[in-house]
């Protein structure tokens, strides 16, 4: 697996790429792709980084695992490829957007690439997963979490005025070290149908994100 990642991220994460754990991770991922179905397709593993360069990040949304069914995952958390049925969490994300902006998202594609292109880092904690039923989390604990922790830490240490939209306890723990005096940290329940009614609906994160960006001289996101 050749690591093809956008240059600013390659510089920011150089120590990770040179580490022993990353070499073991690459070996594991190469072996997994050679022996079975793994998502996303290899060219999309670092899509979140390639779409959103380090110095262009305005907001961060953290997911846990890529989707593990055909044609869904393409390297951006919560996003699915064009033409694919919207997963339940994304349905709820669109419901919240409709409520915040009084705009219909009916018929909207689940491909969130246009968010990433505007500076929203759509980062899964684990960047690969084996395909098939009951395979969620199958590549956890192999090193991806350490790598994505390093990405968030690099942003937290070197960039200011970023909006961290942390949905659910997993995302909140993963970015717990972000300095809230230099950034905006928004927390609520996960958009999953199991928890959306416990605080995701009505969170107003998308509008609050844009208000903060505008107040700090950045272009708001066209959600």
Short mmCIF file of C-alpha atoms in Angstrom, two decimals:
data_model
loop_
_atom_site.label_atom_id
_atom_site.label_comp_id
_atom_site.label_asym_id
_atom_site.label_seq_id
_atom_site.Cartn_x
_atom_site.Cartn_y
_atom_site.Cartn_z
CA UNK A 1 0.00 0.00 0.00
CA UNK A 2 1.67 3.20 -1.17
CA UNK A 3 0.83 6.08 1.12
CA UNK A 4 -0.46 8.80 -1.18
CA UNK A 5 -1.52 11.67 1.00
CA UNK A 6 -1.75 15.41 0.45
CA UNK A 7 1.58 17.18 0.98
CA UNK A 8 0.65 19.40 3.94
CA UNK A 9 -0.64 16.37 5.85
CA UNK A 10 2.44 14.37 4.85
CA UNK A 11 4.58 17.04 6.51
CA UNK A 12 2.33 17.36 9.57
CA UNK A 13 2.31 13.59 10.15
CA UNK A 14 5.87 12.77 9.05
CA UNK A 15 6.76 11.27 12.44
CA UNK A 16 3.83 8.84 12.16
CA UNK A 17 4.82 7.63 8.71
CA UNK A 18 8.35 6.95 9.96
CA UNK A 19 7.22 5.02 13.04
CA UNK A 20 7.31 1.28 13.69
CA UNK A 21 3.58 1.09 14.47
CA UNK A 22 2.72 2.61 11.09
CA UNK A 23 4.92 0.08 9.30
CA UNK A 24 3.02 -2.71 11.09
CA UNK A 25 -0.29 -1.05 10.20
CA UNK A 26 0.65 -0.84 6.51
CA UNK A 27 1.61 -4.51 6.53
CA UNK A 28 -1.72 -5.46 8.11
CA UNK A 29 -3.74 -3.36 5.65
CA UNK A 30 -1.86 -4.66 2.60
CA UNK A 31 -2.47 -8.22 3.75
CA UNK A 32 -6.18 -7.55 4.36
CA UNK A 33 -6.69 -6.08 0.88
CA UNK A 34 -4.83 -8.98 -0.72
CA UNK A 35 -6.95 -11.63 1.02
CA UNK A 36 -10.49 -10.28 0.96
CA UNK A 37 -12.89 -7.40 0.53
CA UNK A 38 -11.88 -4.26 2.40
CA UNK A 39 -13.53 -0.84 2.39
CA UNK A 40 -13.06 1.82 1.25
CA UNK A 41 -11.35 1.07 -2.08
CA UNK A 42 -7.63 1.60 -1.61
CA UNK A 43 -7.51 4.90 -3.47
CA UNK A 44 -9.93 6.39 -0.93
CA UNK A 45 -8.16 5.41 2.31
CA UNK A 46 -6.75 8.92 2.81
CA UNK A 47 -9.56 10.76 1.04
CA UNK A 48 -10.39 12.93 4.08
CA UNK A 49 -6.83 14.26 4.11
CA UNK A 50 -6.55 14.61 0.35
CA UNK A 51 -9.81 16.55 0.08
CA UNK A 52 -9.05 18.83 3.05
CA UNK A 53 -5.43 19.99 3.31
CA UNK A 54 -4.02 20.68 6.77
CA UNK A 55 -3.94 24.45 6.36
CA UNK A 56 -7.48 24.55 4.90
CA UNK A 57 -9.30 22.79 7.75
CA UNK A 58 -12.15 24.90 9.13
CA UNK A 59 -14.18 22.22 10.91
CA UNK A 60 -13.69 18.63 12.07
CA UNK A 61 -16.34 15.91 12.26
CA UNK A 62 -15.23 12.56 13.71
CA UNK A 63 -16.70 9.17 12.89
CA UNK A 64 -15.63 5.79 14.16
CA UNK A 65 -15.48 3.26 11.31
CA UNK A 66 -15.99 3.20 7.52
CA UNK A 67 -19.23 1.67 6.25
CA UNK A 68 -18.74 -2.02 5.54
CA UNK A 69 -21.31 -2.64 2.79
CA UNK A 70 -20.66 -2.41 -0.98
CA UNK A 71 -20.38 1.01 -2.64
CA UNK A 72 -20.86 2.97 0.59
CA UNK A 73 -17.48 3.97 2.01
CA UNK A 74 -15.24 6.38 0.13
CA UNK A 75 -13.00 7.75 2.84
CA UNK A 76 -15.21 10.47 4.38
CA UNK A 77 -17.06 9.83 7.64
CA UNK A 78 -20.87 9.70 7.41
CA UNK A 79 -20.64 10.09 3.61
CA UNK A 80 -21.64 7.52 0.98
CA UNK A 81 -20.98 7.40 -2.73
CA UNK A 82 -23.44 8.95 -5.17
CA UNK A 83 -26.48 6.81 -5.90
CA UNK A 84 -26.29 4.89 -2.62
CA UNK A 85 -29.21 4.91 -0.18
CA UNK A 86 -28.65 7.25 2.74
CA UNK A 87 -27.61 5.48 5.97
CA UNK A 88 -29.78 6.24 9.03
CA UNK A 89 -27.28 8.60 10.69
CA UNK A 90 -26.95 10.65 7.52
CA UNK A 91 -30.73 10.82 7.21
CA UNK A 92 -30.78 12.38 10.68
CA UNK A 93 -27.94 14.78 9.82
CA UNK A 94 -30.00 16.03 6.88
CA UNK A 95 -33.06 16.36 9.13
CA UNK A 96 -31.10 18.58 11.48
CA UNK A 97 -29.80 20.67 8.58
CA UNK A 98 -33.35 21.09 7.29
CA UNK A 99 -34.47 22.30 10.71
CA UNK A 100 -31.56 24.72 11.10
CA UNK A 101 -31.73 26.30 7.65
CA UNK A 102 -35.39 25.75 6.69
CA UNK A 103 -34.22 24.15 3.45
CA UNK A 104 -35.29 20.81 1.99
CA UNK A 105 -32.61 18.17 1.58
CA UNK A 106 -35.02 15.78 -0.14
CA UNK A 107 -33.33 13.91 -2.96
CA UNK A 108 -29.88 15.09 -1.89
CA UNK A 109 -26.97 12.73 -2.55
CA UNK A 110 -25.22 11.25 0.47
CA UNK A 111 -21.83 12.21 -0.98
CA UNK A 112 -20.39 14.85 1.37
CA UNK A 113 -17.32 15.58 -0.76
CA UNK A 114 -18.49 19.18 -1.18
CA UNK A 115 -18.17 19.64 2.60
CA UNK A 116 -14.63 18.25 2.56
CA UNK A 117 -13.69 20.51 -0.36
CA UNK A 118 -14.76 23.54 1.70
CA UNK A 119 -12.62 22.64 4.70
CA UNK A 120 -14.63 20.12 6.73
CA UNK A 121 -12.31 17.28 7.77
CA UNK A 122 -14.58 14.22 7.73
CA UNK A 123 -12.33 11.88 9.68
CA UNK A 124 -13.04 8.33 10.72
CA UNK A 125 -10.97 7.10 13.67
CA UNK A 126 -10.28 3.86 11.77
CA UNK A 127 -9.67 4.27 8.05
CA UNK A 128 -10.31 0.73 6.79
CA UNK A 129 -12.71 -2.14 7.56
CA UNK A 130 -13.34 -5.64 6.26
CA UNK A 131 -16.47 -5.92 4.16
CA UNK A 132 -19.52 -7.95 5.05
CA UNK A 133 -22.13 -8.40 7.75
CA UNK A 134 -20.99 -8.06 11.35
CA UNK A 135 -17.59 -6.68 10.30
CA UNK A 136 -17.92 -3.23 11.89
CA UNK A 137 -14.80 -2.47 13.91
CA UNK A 138 -12.81 -5.29 12.31
CA UNK A 139 -9.72 -3.08 11.77
CA UNK A 140 -9.82 -1.35 15.14
CA UNK A 141 -6.82 -1.67 17.45
CA UNK A 142 -4.33 -2.04 14.59
CA UNK A 143 -2.89 1.47 14.69
CA UNK A 144 -5.36 3.62 12.81
CA UNK A 145 -6.64 5.21 16.02
CA UNK A 146 -3.12 6.30 16.96
CA UNK A 147 -2.64 7.77 13.50
CA UNK A 148 -5.89 9.72 13.52
CA UNK A 149 -5.24 10.87 17.10
CA UNK A 150 -1.98 12.34 15.77
CA UNK A 151 -3.87 14.15 13.02
CA UNK A 152 -6.26 15.77 15.49
CA UNK A 153 -3.42 16.61 17.85
CA UNK A 154 -1.45 18.27 15.03
CA UNK A 155 -4.44 20.47 14.23
CA UNK A 156 -5.01 21.27 17.91
CA UNK A 157 -1.38 22.28 18.41
CA UNK A 158 -0.76 24.24 15.19
CA UNK A 159 -4.11 25.65 14.09
CA UNK A 160 -6.62 27.97 15.78
CA UNK A 161 -10.28 28.88 15.20
CA UNK A 162 -11.36 25.42 14.05
CA UNK A 163 -14.84 24.12 14.87
CA UNK A 164 -14.83 20.61 16.35
CA UNK A 165 -18.29 19.02 15.95
CA UNK A 166 -18.16 16.05 18.30
CA UNK A 167 -21.17 13.76 18.10
CA UNK A 168 -21.32 11.03 20.72
CA UNK A 169 -18.98 10.00 23.51
CA UNK A 170 -16.43 8.34 21.22
CA UNK A 171 -15.77 11.53 19.23
CA UNK A 172 -15.78 13.61 22.42
CA UNK A 173 -13.10 11.45 24.01
CA UNK A 174 -10.99 11.47 20.86
CA UNK A 175 -10.75 15.27 20.81
CA UNK A 176 -10.86 15.87 24.57
CA UNK A 177 -7.50 17.67 24.51
CA UNK A 178 -8.58 20.43 22.07
CA UNK A 179 -8.09 23.90 23.58
CA UNK A 180 -11.55 25.42 23.87
CA UNK A 181 -10.17 28.92 24.33
CA UNK A 182 -8.66 28.86 20.83
CA UNK A 183 -11.33 26.82 19.02
CA UNK A 184 -15.06 26.14 19.13
CA UNK A 185 -15.92 22.70 20.50
CA UNK A 186 -19.53 21.62 19.94
CA UNK A 187 -20.75 18.44 21.62
CA UNK A 188 -24.01 16.51 21.45
CA UNK A 189 -25.43 13.02 21.03
CA UNK A 190 -24.57 10.89 18.00
CA UNK A 191 -26.97 11.20 15.00
CA UNK A 192 -27.70 7.47 15.08
CA UNK A 193 -31.41 6.63 15.40
CA UNK A 194 -30.54 5.13 18.79
CA UNK A 195 -29.41 8.48 20.20
CA UNK A 196 -30.39 11.38 17.91
CA UNK A 197 -33.40 12.27 20.05
CA UNK A 198 -31.15 12.63 23.10
CA UNK A 199 -29.62 15.87 21.90
CA UNK A 200 -28.51 15.69 18.28
CA UNK A 201 -31.81 17.03 17.02
CA UNK A 202 -31.90 20.69 17.93
CA UNK A 203 -28.12 20.95 18.51
CA UNK A 204 -27.83 23.77 15.94
CA UNK A 205 -24.20 22.80 15.31
CA UNK A 206 -24.17 23.66 11.61
CA UNK A 207 -25.46 27.18 12.14
CA UNK A 208 -23.20 27.75 15.17
CA UNK A 209 -20.23 26.52 13.13
CA UNK A 210 -20.90 29.06 10.40
CA UNK A 211 -21.44 31.89 12.88
CA UNK A 212 -18.07 31.14 14.50
CA UNK A 213 -16.25 30.91 11.17
CA UNK A 214 -17.73 34.21 9.99
CA UNK A 215 -16.84 35.90 13.28
CA UNK A 216 -13.23 34.78 12.80
CA UNK A 217 -12.91 35.92 9.20
CA UNK A 218 -13.48 32.57 7.47
CA UNK A 219 -15.98 31.73 4.75
CA UNK A 220 -18.98 29.80 6.19
CA UNK A 221 -19.65 26.27 4.96
CA UNK A 222 -22.31 25.81 2.27
CA UNK A 223 -23.90 22.76 3.84
#
